[in-house]
Amino acid sequence: MAKRKVAYSLVIPLVLLIGFFLGTGVGTTLYAQESGGRAGVASAKQGTSNPAPVAQLANGTGLETNFVTQVFEQAGPAVVYVTTQVQGFDFFMGPTIREGMGSGFIVDAQGLILTNYHVIQGASSITVVLANGKELTAKVVGSDISTDLAVLRVSPGSENLPVVKLGDSSKLRVGDWVIAIGNPYGFNRTVTFGVVSSNERSIRAADQRTIANVIQTDAAINPGNSGGPLLNASGEVVAINSAILSKSGGSEGIGLSIPINVAKGIMDDLLKYGRVLRAWMGIEVVEISPRFAARYNLPVKEGLLVREVYKDSPAAKTGILPPVEKPNVGVVLDIITKVDGKAVKDYTTLIDVVRSKPVDGKIELGLVHIEGGQVSEKTVTVHLAPLPENAPITGAI
């Protein structure tokens, strides 16, 4: 009887121990299935030589390696390290050289590279470092401050340049996996990943134009990632990493990337014309606030006062006037209160409407016209024209 008690006392811990191991195995399996490959769990089929397609890896099936690894191996060789030198002057007006860094990616085997405008802004020389470590001198094909994009060209020589595949950013959904590759803080060929947090953000370019439908991601993006690609789980570039929202200056999980569909159109114009063809009216404006209106005794509390009209511009041909004083009449000026039938009260709204038009399009403006103290309202149609190359970078609409 005593022996039987001892046997039972051994069986119970043994059963519990077996149950523990079985339970651990079930938990691990479930985690591997739910993680969808994020944890990089190995496939049950060990020793197979054919890697699973990226789409399968993203869905958590056929796992042999983390799907991020697959994307990095597929697209990473086409990501380049961009270094620049910018000439300047110190406090005593002595010449200085400031070095900059960023990222880019090869879009054409003949040596075309897409990056951010702010990465190469003001650079006197640009060097591109390939994934194999080879350095090539780059030239600017064209750049666009309004979308923070630039196209570079290198001469590949005997190099067989790898190329990224451009995707369709309109297909991105909130929650989709995305992978960022770049050179944050100079750490070459760094990969991070996360999800699409939003695809409806907007940011201001250096010329105050709004870049709409910007993609927000929590993939870690830091200084030096600028100009690098944001890729989907199939290894296609869906955006260009451009900015972060941060109080510390480092990544806080809010990275902003310009959609690749925007970049495609910009790149086409830069390759054809060396610049982007945009519509313009040829005016500069001042936003009217209630305080501004009261100070100058204006008949409206909001709108846009036409401050400048460029010679021979579409606005000038329409008869729109800046503030002038006519003999025997007094002050004459125009205030824009509507654009295409809708109220307008800020610079950004007007410039966004104009820039959304084709270069040979037209725009309807509602004006409050003041002449010698007499106030009248009228509607004019402005036939737009391409923005001239010598137009001011900022301020002009």
Tab-separated table of C-alpha atoms in Angstrom:
chain	number	residue	atom	x	y	z
A	1	MET	CA	0.000	0.000	0.000
A	2	ALA	CA	2.818	2.326	0.832
A	3	LYS	CA	4.473	1.551	-2.488
A	4	ARG	CA	1.221	2.342	-4.369
A	5	LYS	CA	1.015	5.744	-2.638
A	6	VAL	CA	4.543	6.530	-3.733
A	7	ALA	CA	3.702	5.618	-7.331
A	8	TYR	CA	0.673	7.918	-7.351
A	9	SER	CA	2.738	10.707	-5.885
A	10	LEU	CA	5.138	10.420	-8.817
A	11	VAL	CA	2.434	10.162	-11.480
A	12	ILE	CA	0.647	13.388	-10.572
A	13	PRO	CA	3.731	15.681	-10.918
A	14	LEU	CA	4.660	13.856	-14.124
A	15	VAL	CA	1.222	14.490	-15.638
A	16	LEU	CA	1.400	18.132	-14.622
A	17	LEU	CA	4.868	18.434	-16.120
A	18	ILE	CA	3.739	16.895	-19.422
A	19	GLY	CA	0.728	19.197	-19.458
A	20	PHE	CA	2.994	22.197	-18.899
A	21	PHE	CA	5.156	21.344	-21.893
A	22	LEU	CA	2.142	20.647	-24.092
A	23	GLY	CA	0.557	23.898	-23.035
A	24	THR	CA	3.759	25.783	-23.804
A	25	GLY	CA	3.888	24.224	-27.248
A	26	VAL	CA	0.286	25.215	-28.019
A	27	GLY	CA	0.910	28.771	-26.833
A	28	THR	CA	3.962	29.131	-29.053
A	29	THR	CA	2.101	27.826	-32.097
A	30	LEU	CA	-0.776	30.242	-31.597
A	31	TYR	CA	1.617	33.142	-31.153
A	32	ALA	CA	3.441	32.224	-34.347
A	33	GLN	CA	0.167	32.155	-36.266
A	34	GLU	CA	-1.108	35.431	-34.862
A	35	SER	CA	2.184	37.233	-35.302
A	36	GLY	CA	2.061	36.720	-39.054
A	37	GLY	CA	5.824	36.482	-39.264
A	38	ARG	CA	6.588	39.562	-37.199
A	39	ALA	CA	8.478	37.432	-34.695
A	40	GLY	CA	10.342	35.622	-37.469
A	41	VAL	CA	9.299	32.166	-36.272
A	42	ALA	CA	10.878	29.380	-38.309
A	43	SER	CA	8.771	27.142	-40.540
A	44	ALA	CA	8.081	23.566	-39.525
A	45	LYS	CA	9.694	22.526	-42.812
A	46	GLN	CA	13.357	22.838	-42.012
A	47	GLY	CA	16.002	22.582	-44.669
A	48	THR	CA	13.928	23.779	-47.656
A	49	SER	CA	15.895	25.993	-50.025
A	50	ASN	CA	13.109	27.930	-51.775
A	51	PRO	CA	12.105	31.060	-49.840
A	52	ALA	CA	8.396	31.768	-49.456
A	53	PRO	CA	6.946	34.617	-51.565
A	54	VAL	CA	6.815	37.921	-49.728
A	55	ALA	CA	3.012	37.966	-49.847
A	56	GLN	CA	2.937	34.600	-48.055
A	57	LEU	CA	5.435	35.823	-45.495
A	58	ALA	CA	3.321	38.891	-44.794
A	59	ASN	CA	0.292	36.675	-44.273
A	60	GLY	CA	2.200	34.441	-41.885
A	61	THR	CA	2.258	31.364	-44.130
A	62	GLY	CA	5.235	29.438	-45.434
A	63	LEU	CA	7.498	31.195	-42.940
A	64	GLU	CA	11.183	30.483	-43.276
A	65	THR	CA	12.377	33.966	-42.468
A	66	ASN	CA	10.913	37.226	-41.252
A	67	PHE	CA	9.078	38.979	-44.114
A	68	VAL	CA	10.932	42.191	-43.263
A	69	THR	CA	14.172	40.364	-44.029
A	70	GLN	CA	12.759	39.289	-47.361
A	71	VAL	CA	11.803	42.862	-48.279
A	72	PHE	CA	15.177	44.203	-47.141
A	73	GLU	CA	17.053	41.638	-49.218
A	74	GLN	CA	14.856	42.422	-52.222
A	75	ALA	CA	14.871	46.232	-52.110
A	76	GLY	CA	17.785	47.099	-49.825
A	77	PRO	CA	20.525	46.899	-52.485
A	78	ALA	CA	18.813	49.750	-54.392
A	79	VAL	CA	18.813	52.096	-51.370
A	80	VAL	CA	21.730	54.530	-51.369
A	81	TYR	CA	23.442	56.784	-48.855
A	82	VAL	CA	23.457	60.415	-50.013
A	83	THR	CA	26.116	62.771	-48.641
A	84	THR	CA	26.379	66.454	-49.503
A	85	GLN	CA	28.698	69.395	-49.029
A	86	VAL	CA	27.216	72.866	-48.642
A	87	GLN	CA	29.414	75.941	-48.840
A	88	GLY	CA	28.821	78.681	-46.311
A	89	PHE	CA	30.512	81.313	-44.183
A	90	ASP	CA	31.414	81.528	-40.525
A	91	PHE	CA	30.888	84.504	-38.178
A	92	PHE	CA	33.964	86.244	-39.605
A	93	MET	CA	32.782	85.587	-43.207
A	94	GLY	CA	35.390	82.907	-43.708
A	95	PRO	CA	34.394	80.087	-46.084
A	96	THR	CA	33.145	76.906	-44.447
A	97	ILE	CA	31.926	73.512	-45.629
A	98	ARG	CA	28.945	71.901	-43.955
A	99	GLU	CA	28.265	68.222	-44.569
A	100	GLY	CA	24.803	66.735	-44.856
A	101	MET	CA	23.414	63.235	-45.197
A	102	GLY	CA	20.284	61.452	-46.243
A	103	SER	CA	18.975	58.549	-48.240
A	104	GLY	CA	17.673	57.813	-51.713
A	105	PHE	CA	16.762	54.898	-53.915
A	106	ILE	CA	17.572	53.868	-57.477
A	107	VAL	CA	14.563	53.900	-59.822
A	108	ASP	CA	16.345	53.305	-63.126
A	109	ALA	CA	19.307	51.086	-64.009
A	110	GLN	CA	20.831	53.983	-65.960
A	111	GLY	CA	21.414	55.841	-62.702
A	112	LEU	CA	18.279	57.805	-61.726
A	113	ILE	CA	17.801	58.251	-57.980
A	114	LEU	CA	14.811	59.674	-56.123
A	115	THR	CA	15.322	61.555	-52.838
A	116	ASN	CA	14.082	64.599	-50.899
A	117	TYR	CA	14.699	68.171	-51.966
A	118	HIS	CA	15.820	69.113	-48.467
A	119	VAL	CA	18.498	66.409	-48.566
A	120	ILE	CA	20.314	68.103	-51.468
A	121	GLN	CA	19.195	71.709	-50.933
A	122	GLY	CA	22.051	74.147	-51.492
A	123	ALA	CA	24.601	71.377	-52.050
A	124	SER	CA	27.768	72.250	-53.957
A	125	SER	CA	28.613	68.567	-54.355
A	126	ILE	CA	26.644	65.335	-53.923
A	127	THR	CA	28.055	61.843	-53.425
A	128	VAL	CA	26.019	58.650	-53.561
A	129	VAL	CA	27.271	55.548	-51.765
A	130	LEU	CA	25.931	52.293	-53.191
A	131	ALA	CA	25.096	49.229	-51.113
A	132	ASN	CA	28.408	47.648	-52.138
A	133	GLY	CA	30.296	50.664	-50.782
A	134	LYS	CA	31.198	52.220	-54.120
A	135	GLU	CA	30.967	56.026	-54.229
A	136	LEU	CA	29.573	57.860	-57.256
A	137	THR	CA	29.258	61.583	-57.930
A	138	ALA	CA	25.656	62.657	-58.455
A	139	LYS	CA	24.149	65.535	-60.399
A	140	VAL	CA	20.723	67.084	-59.834
A	141	VAL	CA	18.359	66.401	-62.729
A	142	GLY	CA	15.671	68.527	-61.152
A	143	SER	CA	14.078	69.342	-57.810
A	144	ASP	CA	10.757	70.582	-56.522
A	145	ILE	CA	10.508	72.522	-53.277
A	146	SER	CA	6.704	72.283	-53.249
A	147	THR	CA	6.716	68.509	-52.790
A	148	ASP	CA	10.201	68.164	-51.238
A	149	LEU	CA	11.351	65.861	-54.036
A	150	ALA	CA	14.503	65.695	-56.150
A	151	VAL	CA	15.851	63.455	-58.904
A	152	LEU	CA	19.585	62.740	-59.091
A	153	ARG	CA	21.636	61.024	-61.756
A	154	VAL	CA	24.836	59.017	-61.443
A	155	SER	CA	26.956	57.409	-64.142
A	156	PRO	CA	26.963	53.694	-63.265
A	157	GLY	CA	29.860	52.791	-65.555
A	158	SER	CA	30.334	49.039	-65.259
A	159	GLU	CA	28.053	48.851	-62.213
A	160	ASN	CA	24.903	46.780	-62.632
A	161	LEU	CA	22.614	48.979	-60.577
A	162	PRO	CA	19.748	47.320	-58.695
A	163	VAL	CA	16.362	49.024	-58.991
A	164	VAL	CA	13.366	49.264	-56.665
A	165	LYS	CA	9.846	48.498	-57.812
A	166	LEU	CA	7.415	51.403	-57.486
A	167	GLY	CA	4.024	50.511	-56.044
A	168	ASP	CA	0.634	52.211	-55.846
A	169	SER	CA	0.215	54.336	-52.719
A	170	SER	CA	-3.536	54.678	-53.313
A	171	LYS	CA	-3.946	51.036	-52.316
A	172	LEU	CA	-2.468	51.525	-48.833
A	173	ARG	CA	-4.845	50.951	-45.948
A	174	VAL	CA	-4.491	51.938	-42.327
A	175	GLY	CA	-2.873	49.023	-40.519
A	176	ASP	CA	-0.893	47.734	-43.526
A	177	TRP	CA	2.675	46.657	-42.795
A	178	VAL	CA	5.359	49.062	-44.053
A	179	ILE	CA	9.154	48.903	-43.981
A	180	ALA	CA	11.565	51.859	-43.964
A	181	ILE	CA	15.141	51.558	-45.226
A	182	GLY	CA	17.686	54.343	-44.897
A	183	ASN	CA	20.671	55.796	-43.103
A	184	PRO	CA	19.502	57.360	-39.813
A	185	TYR	CA	22.249	59.370	-38.109
A	186	GLY	CA	24.660	57.971	-40.680
A	187	PHE	CA	24.085	54.328	-39.715
A	188	ASN	CA	24.165	52.874	-43.192
A	189	ARG	CA	21.419	50.550	-44.475
A	190	THR	CA	19.138	50.479	-41.444
A	191	VAL	CA	15.724	48.820	-41.633
A	192	THR	CA	12.712	49.485	-39.407
A	193	PHE	CA	9.095	48.494	-39.765
A	194	GLY	CA	5.625	49.240	-38.491
A	195	VAL	CA	2.180	49.981	-39.858
A	196	VAL	CA	0.369	52.708	-41.744
A	197	SER	CA	-1.061	54.879	-38.967
A	198	SER	CA	-2.942	57.182	-41.355
A	199	ASN	CA	-2.966	57.996	-45.049
A	200	GLU	CA	-4.746	61.339	-44.772
A	201	ARG	CA	-2.157	63.612	-43.172
A	202	SER	CA	-0.858	66.843	-44.721
A	203	ILE	CA	2.372	68.769	-44.301
A	204	ARG	CA	3.639	72.162	-45.408
A	205	ALA	CA	6.480	72.344	-47.900
A	206	ALA	CA	9.108	75.084	-47.643
A	207	ASP	CA	7.072	77.291	-49.999
A	208	GLN	CA	3.985	76.822	-47.789
A	209	ARG	CA	2.220	74.604	-50.305
A	210	THR	CA	0.242	71.780	-48.751
A	211	ILE	CA	1.301	68.227	-49.566
A	212	ALA	CA	-1.905	66.235	-49.136
A	213	ASN	CA	-2.561	62.539	-48.408
A	214	VAL	CA	0.797	62.163	-46.686
A	215	ILE	CA	1.297	58.754	-45.100
A	216	GLN	CA	1.837	58.550	-41.341
A	217	THR	CA	3.685	55.514	-40.002
A	218	ASP	CA	5.033	54.316	-36.688
A	219	ALA	CA	8.050	52.708	-38.383
A	220	ALA	CA	11.039	54.393	-36.730
A	221	ILE	CA	12.252	57.290	-38.878
A	222	ASN	CA	15.111	59.547	-37.797
A	223	PRO	CA	17.330	62.257	-39.328
A	224	GLY	CA	19.165	60.577	-42.192
A	225	ASN	CA	16.146	58.491	-43.212
A	226	SER	CA	14.961	61.406	-45.355
A	227	GLY	CA	14.709	60.450	-49.008
A	228	GLY	CA	14.673	56.730	-48.311
A	229	PRO	CA	11.849	54.400	-49.335
A	230	LEU	CA	8.838	53.249	-47.383
A	231	LEU	CA	7.886	49.838	-48.758
A	232	ASN	CA	4.863	47.584	-48.510
A	233	ALA	CA	4.993	43.899	-47.604
A	234	SER	CA	5.522	43.005	-51.274
A	235	GLY	CA	8.721	45.060	-51.420
A	236	GLU	CA	7.238	47.902	-53.501
A	237	VAL	CA	8.001	51.542	-52.719
A	238	VAL	CA	4.795	53.237	-51.607
A	239	ALA	CA	6.219	56.472	-50.187
A	240	ILE	CA	9.341	58.537	-49.544
A	241	ASN	CA	10.286	59.149	-45.908
A	242	SER	CA	10.438	62.901	-45.434
A	243	ALA	CA	9.679	64.174	-41.942
A	244	ILE	CA	8.922	63.335	-38.330
A	245	LEU	CA	6.848	64.974	-35.633
A	246	SER	CA	9.046	65.013	-32.577
A	247	LYS	CA	9.687	67.023	-29.428
A	248	SER	CA	13.029	65.311	-28.833
A	249	GLY	CA	14.348	65.442	-32.398
A	250	GLY	CA	14.334	61.644	-32.605
A	251	SER	CA	11.693	59.131	-33.594
A	252	GLU	CA	8.562	59.221	-31.453
A	253	GLY	CA	6.459	57.009	-33.673
A	254	ILE	CA	5.086	59.679	-35.994
A	255	GLY	CA	6.885	59.531	-39.322
A	256	LEU	CA	5.544	61.246	-42.436
A	257	SER	CA	6.140	60.034	-45.968
A	258	ILE	CA	5.234	61.491	-49.361
A	259	PRO	CA	3.094	59.068	-51.432
A	260	ILE	CA	4.901	57.503	-54.375
A	261	ASN	CA	1.970	58.381	-56.660
A	262	VAL	CA	2.771	62.053	-56.060
A	263	ALA	CA	6.450	61.425	-56.732
A	264	LYS	CA	5.774	59.664	-60.047
A	265	GLY	CA	4.161	62.738	-61.585
A	266	ILE	CA	6.791	65.084	-60.179
A	267	MET	CA	9.595	62.854	-61.471
A	268	ASP	CA	8.089	62.767	-64.970
A	269	ASP	CA	8.050	66.581	-65.130
A	270	LEU	CA	11.569	66.883	-63.731
A	271	LEU	CA	12.892	64.458	-66.336
A	272	LYS	CA	11.076	66.193	-69.213
A	273	TYR	CA	11.489	69.835	-68.245
A	274	GLY	CA	13.943	69.972	-65.351
A	275	ARG	CA	11.161	71.505	-63.256
A	276	VAL	CA	7.515	70.934	-62.418
A	277	LEU	CA	4.934	72.687	-64.571
A	278	ARG	CA	2.336	74.276	-62.312
A	279	ALA	CA	-0.428	76.757	-62.907
A	280	TRP	CA	-0.170	80.295	-61.590
A	281	MET	CA	-2.060	83.579	-61.582
A	282	GLY	CA	0.849	85.924	-60.887
A	283	ILE	CA	-0.170	87.581	-57.638
A	284	GLU	CA	0.951	87.887	-54.035
A	285	VAL	CA	-1.589	88.291	-51.260
A	286	VAL	CA	-1.926	89.287	-47.610
A	287	GLU	CA	-4.358	87.499	-45.317
A	288	ILE	CA	-6.982	89.805	-43.814
A	289	SER	CA	-7.898	89.333	-40.168
A	290	PRO	CA	-10.582	91.297	-38.285
A	291	ARG	CA	-7.820	93.304	-36.598
A	292	PHE	CA	-6.146	94.020	-39.958
A	293	ALA	CA	-9.497	95.041	-41.458
A	294	ALA	CA	-10.249	97.414	-38.577
A	295	ARG	CA	-6.808	99.002	-38.741
A	296	TYR	CA	-7.140	99.865	-42.448
A	297	ASN	CA	-10.908	100.416	-42.412
A	298	LEU	CA	-11.595	97.642	-44.916
A	299	PRO	CA	-15.171	96.682	-45.822
A	300	VAL	CA	-14.561	92.944	-45.164
A	301	LYS	CA	-13.292	91.115	-42.073
A	302	GLU	CA	-11.589	88.267	-43.916
A	303	GLY	CA	-10.215	87.495	-47.359
A	304	LEU	CA	-6.985	88.052	-49.254
A	305	LEU	CA	-5.747	91.521	-50.120
A	306	VAL	CA	-3.939	91.518	-53.465
A	307	ARG	CA	-0.547	92.975	-52.580
A	308	GLU	CA	1.361	92.463	-55.853
A	309	VAL	CA	0.457	91.671	-59.451
A	310	TYR	CA	3.246	90.515	-61.760
A	311	LYS	CA	3.625	92.143	-65.148
A	312	ASP	CA	2.073	90.240	-68.076
A	313	SER	CA	0.736	87.570	-65.688
A	314	PRO	CA	-2.737	86.013	-66.063
A	315	ALA	CA	-3.986	88.172	-63.171
A	316	ALA	CA	-2.648	91.352	-64.794
A	317	LYS	CA	-4.372	90.485	-68.058
A	318	THR	CA	-7.633	90.042	-66.148
A	319	GLY	CA	-7.337	93.525	-64.658
A	320	ILE	CA	-6.722	92.571	-61.024
A	321	LEU	CA	-4.859	95.377	-59.256
A	322	PRO	CA	-2.525	95.755	-56.289
A	323	PRO	CA	-3.003	98.794	-53.999
A	324	VAL	CA	-2.365	101.904	-56.124
A	325	GLU	CA	-3.302	105.538	-55.822
A	326	LYS	CA	-4.845	107.078	-58.911
A	327	PRO	CA	-4.902	110.845	-59.431
A	328	ASN	CA	-8.312	112.400	-58.817
A	329	VAL	CA	-9.631	108.996	-57.726
A	330	GLY	CA	-7.774	107.856	-54.633
A	331	VAL	CA	-6.713	104.411	-53.493
A	332	VAL	CA	-7.672	101.440	-55.657
A	333	LEU	CA	-7.341	97.856	-54.440
A	334	ASP	CA	-8.789	94.364	-54.836
A	335	ILE	CA	-9.667	91.810	-52.149
A	336	ILE	CA	-10.258	88.143	-53.029
A	337	THR	CA	-13.188	86.738	-51.043
A	338	LYS	CA	-14.154	83.683	-53.110
A	339	VAL	CA	-12.432	81.089	-55.270
A	340	ASP	CA	-14.536	78.935	-57.586
A	341	GLY	CA	-17.627	80.022	-55.678
A	342	LYS	CA	-16.325	79.143	-52.195
A	343	ALA	CA	-15.255	81.560	-49.466
A	344	VAL	CA	-11.498	81.924	-49.075
A	345	LYS	CA	-9.715	83.526	-46.172
A	346	ASP	CA	-6.155	82.180	-46.177
A	347	TYR	CA	-3.197	81.920	-48.534
A	348	THR	CA	-3.004	78.135	-48.352
A	349	THR	CA	-6.561	77.580	-49.552
A	350	LEU	CA	-6.049	79.741	-52.629
A	351	ILE	CA	-2.663	78.321	-53.604
A	352	ASP	CA	-3.927	74.762	-53.217
A	353	VAL	CA	-6.852	75.447	-55.562
A	354	VAL	CA	-4.586	77.104	-58.143
A	355	ARG	CA	-1.973	74.358	-58.012
A	356	SER	CA	-4.661	71.703	-58.432
A	357	LYS	CA	-5.563	73.187	-61.832
A	358	PRO	CA	-3.964	72.255	-65.159
A	359	VAL	CA	-1.483	74.816	-66.474
A	360	ASP	CA	-3.994	75.902	-69.138
A	361	GLY	CA	-6.977	75.825	-66.795
A	362	LYS	CA	-9.038	78.661	-65.388
A	363	ILE	CA	-10.162	79.870	-61.987
A	364	GLU	CA	-13.080	82.049	-60.901
A	365	LEU	CA	-12.414	84.719	-58.290
A	366	GLY	CA	-14.927	86.729	-56.287
A	367	LEU	CA	-13.505	90.225	-55.688
A	368	VAL	CA	-14.364	93.155	-53.494
A	369	HIS	CA	-13.130	96.148	-55.486
A	370	ILE	CA	-12.427	99.435	-53.713
A	371	GLU	CA	-11.885	102.574	-55.787
A	372	GLY	CA	-11.766	106.014	-54.229
A	373	GLY	CA	-13.848	104.888	-51.277
A	374	GLN	CA	-16.485	103.229	-53.427
A	375	VAL	CA	-16.990	99.501	-52.804
A	376	SER	CA	-18.260	97.046	-55.411
A	377	GLU	CA	-18.281	93.287	-55.882
A	378	LYS	CA	-17.490	91.423	-59.071
A	379	THR	CA	-16.506	88.002	-60.366
A	380	VAL	CA	-13.615	87.529	-62.774
A	381	THR	CA	-12.273	84.491	-64.612
A	382	VAL	CA	-8.496	84.106	-64.686
A	383	HIS	CA	-7.017	81.958	-67.456
A	384	LEU	CA	-4.006	80.324	-65.853
A	385	ALA	CA	-0.534	79.849	-67.317
A	386	PRO	CA	2.558	77.791	-66.432
A	387	LEU	CA	4.559	79.105	-63.495
A	388	PRO	CA	7.586	80.914	-65.019
A	389	GLU	CA	11.054	79.691	-64.179
A	390	ASN	CA	12.006	83.141	-62.857
A	391	ALA	CA	8.968	83.398	-60.556
A	392	PRO	CA	9.695	83.754	-56.820
A	393	ILE	CA	10.056	80.440	-54.995
A	394	THR	CA	7.727	81.563	-52.207
A	395	GLY	CA	4.830	83.984	-52.012
A	396	ALA	CA	3.665	83.957	-55.629
A	397	ILE	CA	0.417	82.236	-56.544
